[in-house]
């Protein structure tokens, strides 16, 4: 259950929600150290640590050179020794430099040591396309972490979720991959005044509906909502579900929605092949096969690296129109 | 003093400079997609190195790579059209500033990933060694790349396999806002060559003839089976890290001004007029020619067509 | 179509089949260079290059230190410059050191350069569990490569497939991830005398059947076959299909089989979450939803790092008994 | 000459040696699962370093790590049971030789991934610095790790952040069959410390007092905020890379014999008897004690229970 001692409600941005979570948790837990490129005086490439250096100083905000492998290993090693650490890869793409540390060291340590060593580290990175950032700066491979036993994976879509989930991530006992979306940082949304946390493993139903379930992750939640608005005009009532955390996955809520609507479409900025979209199809089959009135549909990015040309990139990434068109097809079943 | 060579280098550096200022102008006016990192102030490095290369030599560049492309001989039209995402661009609009490829000119790409070009250039040098092609490969990279595993593993391979490769570090003192002295305790890049038993040389990267000379020696050594060299060219970007960064939050105005006073183009211009007796009118002519070249490139890029959405899947494999 | 000028048939081992392919292709194409740890005089950690150094020498068999990142980048850079390269990560696990080169450089280069630069590189590595190798030496993340546009992914299960597919991989125009299974290296099987190749993208039906389709990858093909033998005694006729290559995936053959049998189970040594198993479920739904008589079943490794204890590892990895039990369940639908 | 200390070091080295020979014996008889890499011949390094450490200091080991674990104080029973995959092992049978963890003794794990312990140890040193705990972290690694990005990035961080960490390279000249001189052109590991502006020292790794002395200095420096040190201990494994490798395909018998003649245990024994006037009978007593300790460990491990399949999912997160 989401815990809150909230009173009023404010509109803040996705990026500021993260900063609030960091500030509150770093005040609360003196052991937290934050490691990454440009996260000190500069306040983060995406402004994702603005103001924190002033408050917490050089010791707890550790600017690094361009050494994601080393920085990630150091964060894990610090976590193993009793210091809760955040390592910011900035662009999730740069986590590719550090996969061996994340997958071999952080993910395995609890199991292989039979729980004697824990690595409470948050690996933070921003995924997805924004403004023709190109092939090297737009990857969405969050599913790789989800497929790695020993890692939890969080993919918030709203400021509210960023704050509540980041606070929970910072209280976990093991490694959490916390993946924001670059294009969402400036988006705004309501959050309560007081403190609150959101447990990992609880999906959020953004919009109730009757005829089809749309499962969207991260930025694709807004695409799903747009598509739902289009479909509504055509008399199709879509329920939009955001798992919010990929691991643990709230299979119950997703399956409950599909059981109710009988149809599901998954919208994902990653390509379809071997990704999260197939996992939801499998979930649908495993949990509610007899309720399915149509084959689950996957609306994903086309299987190419992100093109620079805006025209091509628009074509590559799922749009509300593409989602609506695919949903219309399964509504015919 | 080889005045002809100096004039050529002057003209090339000017091309690089004017090109970037034009990109800056259009980018600020919201006409170019994506992100751009400009080479303003560092022109002597790419120019001085590439002037020593054969057309079939291969260079690997960085996120700050427009200048390298032009210095290696890629036409301004091709580069500008790519920055504009047009089909006539070097990568047919698929790549943009950080994925600009022109193998037909020995330009093996800018790169969005810091350090990645170092192993790649080393591999191309291995290919040259195996094919006995006589080619040399050059990896350009910034001070930011020096503390990365790619640098370490790449240079070690270059040395132990005695490959025809030259490693050119453009040490402009900062990686984004991070001062090199905050990223490492050893602020001499050249000194690190010793770790790989490779010659290392530090040069004034704002003196095109110093760059030219060091590169000439290193490239000749590489070409004659003498193995790799690490060159550290000390330089400075006059602009922010990328367009949008004022570049003065982490650098003092004095520091920026002091470096601007060492502008490689102005320095060479003064030398040409003051010491080599070149007429100012000759330099003015170069400026006019560069302007005409640039106008043509921009117009070409502007008028070129955009990729068709239906072609989105082309060349994925 | 598989091409062959074959006459007789011989029994050889999985590892020797790879060596034959390498020898023939290195003779045929003088540009091929092979880079990796222990692949020279030593003949490979798994004996996977035995004899080649003697024949091709130091120049074409390049032993390296422990620098997978550099070695992989070098192989890609050589390939970009006109030299076909193989980089042997030995254990697939060690490819984690080089993900940035594989995913950012090799996979993107063709698309981002609009086909002007090609990187014909084979990244070779052996996956899977063998003899309590433990958490760091047993990973099966082949699906990650499959989810990356620009890479082809090959996972042979038999000596015949190793030879024919490796030869094809070495004639491809772009990067191919060639993943063997450590525990199969000593297994034997028939291959023809003469030269042959197997095109990427053609599944193999190992055993025809009527009631259920078992899709297995790599070592799990043999587990599927074992399970099929158990089930046969119970009157259940299982068709065993091996996709052989994950990208390109032979959706047609797999779908054809499922359409025929009406049921499918996927057996995978990777964990189920966000892996290839879900991809096959999605394929089944997308291609033959109306033919499905039961929900597709996934029989995968349990979601933990590989335990050292043989007892625990046996429990973790799919066994023929576990497969048979799951199939019995879906036969009841 | 501190005879008491020398006798302690002698006993510890002997434990490490006899332990490994026992593992070898059982492994060859097919009684132990998995793969093992033995520390035979290199005992002086782990022993000499760990003798200077506090119980709460943290060490990160390698694939060749049984000796490090014992030297750091992990009971022989815990280690042997782990190699046997038993629930009484350090990792309750989940880890095995390459995933052996005993944080209760400051032993942060063997590691199946070459080089991985270097950034981890550096991170634990950061933790110690932040917590002002006075702890020191030590990373052990082989010559094989030196050319990897993990080494480069880890050491750079240790130096620039002035962390309480000691980097101990066990240079036994080979990584698997790969001679260090084939893997790199610069065969001096200690010299590479300069690249990070860190002190580097080369010592005879088969002389336990040389190791002890160098480690003492480095650990004291680290503990008093003086920053990291790179120690290169030249040593040799008397056995193959792992059990199953004869170790003589790539090393001449002469070379192996020559190094065996520099056995750190025999050398110290001779010194104790010859120079320090210790009675042979005292050494014999140590041998008997070690044997008894080992027998107990083996028996304990043998009799311990195996994990239950139903517990396979425990502690995944
Ligand atoms: C592996 C990786 N990490 C981080 C980045 C983000 N980034 C892009 S450019 C840059 C700074 C590069 O500095 P330097 O190498 O000195 O080159 P300069 O910009 O000064 O020319 C950074 C951190 C990246 N592109 N790749
Ligand atoms: C990243 C990585 N690459 C390769 C290996 C395979 N491997 C295990 S031990 C070893 C040799 C290590 O040599 P060295 O570091 O010198 O230690 P030594 O065995 O000599 O003690 C290799 C290559 C590995 N474990 N990890
Ligand atoms: Mg720089
Ligand atoms: Mg060694």
CSV table of C-alpha atoms in Angstrom, one decimal, chain B residues 107-213:
chain,number,residue,atom,x,y,z
B,107,UNK,CA,36.3,9.4,-42.0
B,108,UNK,CA,35.1,6.5,-39.9
B,109,UNK,CA,32.7,8.5,-37.8
B,110,UNK,CA,32.0,10.9,-35.1
B,111,UNK,CA,30.9,9.0,-32.0
B,112,UNK,CA,28.3,9.6,-29.2
B,113,UNK,CA,30.2,7.4,-26.8
B,114,UNK,CA,33.3,8.8,-25.2
B,115,UNK,CA,36.3,6.7,-25.7
B,116,UNK,CA,34.7,4.2,-28.1
B,117,UNK,CA,36.8,5.3,-31.1
B,118,UNK,CA,40.0,4.3,-29.4
B,119,UNK,CA,39.6,0.6,-29.7
B,120,UNK,CA,37.9,1.0,-33.1
B,121,UNK,CA,40.8,2.9,-34.5
B,122,UNK,CA,43.2,0.4,-33.0
B,123,UNK,CA,41.2,-2.3,-34.8
B,124,UNK,CA,41.4,-0.5,-38.1
B,125,UNK,CA,45.1,-0.3,-37.6
B,126,UNK,CA,45.2,-4.0,-37.0
B,127,UNK,CA,43.3,-4.4,-40.3
B,128,UNK,CA,45.9,-2.2,-42.0
B,129,UNK,CA,48.7,-4.3,-40.5
B,130,UNK,CA,47.1,-7.5,-41.6
B,131,UNK,CA,46.4,-6.2,-45.1
B,132,UNK,CA,49.8,-4.5,-45.3
B,133,UNK,CA,47.9,-1.6,-46.7
B,134,UNK,CA,50.3,1.1,-45.4
B,135,UNK,CA,47.3,2.9,-43.9
B,136,UNK,CA,47.5,4.6,-40.6
B,137,UNK,CA,44.6,5.0,-38.2
B,138,UNK,CA,44.1,8.0,-35.9
B,139,UNK,CA,41.9,8.1,-32.9
B,140,UNK,CA,40.9,11.6,-31.7
B,141,UNK,CA,39.5,11.8,-28.2
B,142,UNK,CA,39.2,14.4,-25.4
B,143,UNK,CA,40.7,14.5,-21.9
B,144,UNK,CA,37.4,13.0,-20.8
B,145,UNK,CA,38.3,9.7,-22.4
B,146,UNK,CA,41.6,9.3,-20.7
B,147,UNK,CA,40.3,7.8,-17.5
B,148,UNK,CA,38.1,5.3,-19.3
B,149,UNK,CA,38.7,1.6,-19.8
B,150,UNK,CA,38.5,2.1,-23.5
B,151,UNK,CA,41.7,4.2,-23.4
B,152,UNK,CA,43.6,1.8,-21.3
B,153,UNK,CA,42.7,-1.3,-23.2
B,154,UNK,CA,43.0,0.4,-26.6
B,155,UNK,CA,46.4,1.8,-26.0
B,156,UNK,CA,47.7,-1.4,-24.5
B,157,UNK,CA,46.7,-3.3,-27.6
B,158,UNK,CA,48.2,-0.7,-29.9
B,159,UNK,CA,51.5,-0.9,-28.2
B,160,UNK,CA,51.8,-4.7,-27.7
B,161,UNK,CA,50.8,-5.4,-31.3
B,162,UNK,CA,52.8,-2.5,-32.6
B,163,UNK,CA,50.0,-1.2,-34.7
B,164,UNK,CA,50.0,1.7,-37.1
B,165,UNK,CA,47.8,4.0,-35.0
B,166,UNK,CA,48.2,7.5,-33.5
B,167,UNK,CA,46.3,8.5,-30.4
B,168,UNK,CA,45.5,12.2,-30.4
B,169,UNK,CA,44.1,13.6,-27.1
B,170,UNK,CA,42.6,17.0,-27.4
B,171,UNK,CA,43.0,18.1,-23.9
B,172,UNK,CA,40.8,21.1,-23.6
B,173,UNK,CA,41.0,20.9,-19.8
B,174,UNK,CA,37.3,20.0,-19.3
B,175,UNK,CA,34.9,17.2,-20.0
B,176,UNK,CA,31.6,18.9,-19.9
B,177,UNK,CA,32.0,20.9,-16.7
B,178,UNK,CA,34.4,18.5,-15.1
B,179,UNK,CA,37.9,19.9,-14.9
B,180,UNK,CA,40.5,17.3,-15.8
B,181,UNK,CA,42.3,18.0,-12.5
B,182,UNK,CA,39.2,16.9,-10.7
B,183,UNK,CA,38.8,13.7,-12.7
B,184,UNK,CA,42.4,12.5,-12.1
B,185,UNK,CA,45.4,13.1,-10.0
B,186,UNK,CA,47.8,12.8,-13.0
B,187,UNK,CA,46.9,15.7,-15.2
B,188,UNK,CA,49.6,14.9,-17.8
B,189,UNK,CA,48.1,12.8,-20.5
B,190,UNK,CA,51.3,12.4,-22.4
B,191,UNK,CA,53.0,10.9,-19.3
B,192,UNK,CA,50.6,8.0,-19.4
B,193,UNK,CA,52.1,6.7,-22.6
B,194,UNK,CA,54.8,5.3,-20.4
B,195,UNK,CA,52.3,2.9,-18.9
B,196,UNK,CA,52.1,1.2,-22.3
B,197,UNK,CA,55.7,1.7,-23.3
B,198,UNK,CA,54.7,4.0,-26.0
B,199,UNK,CA,56.1,7.4,-26.9
B,200,UNK,CA,54.1,10.2,-25.5
B,201,UNK,CA,54.4,13.9,-26.5
B,202,UNK,CA,52.7,17.0,-25.2
B,203,UNK,CA,52.2,19.9,-27.6
B,204,UNK,CA,50.6,23.3,-27.9
B,205,UNK,CA,47.4,22.4,-29.6
B,206,UNK,CA,46.7,26.0,-30.5
B,207,UNK,CA,49.8,26.1,-32.6
B,208,UNK,CA,49.0,24.4,-35.9
B,209,UNK,CA,52.6,23.9,-36.9
B,210,UNK,CA,53.4,22.2,-33.5
B,211,UNK,CA,50.6,19.9,-34.2
B,212,UNK,CA,51.6,19.4,-37.7
B,213,UNK,CA,55.2,18.5,-36.7
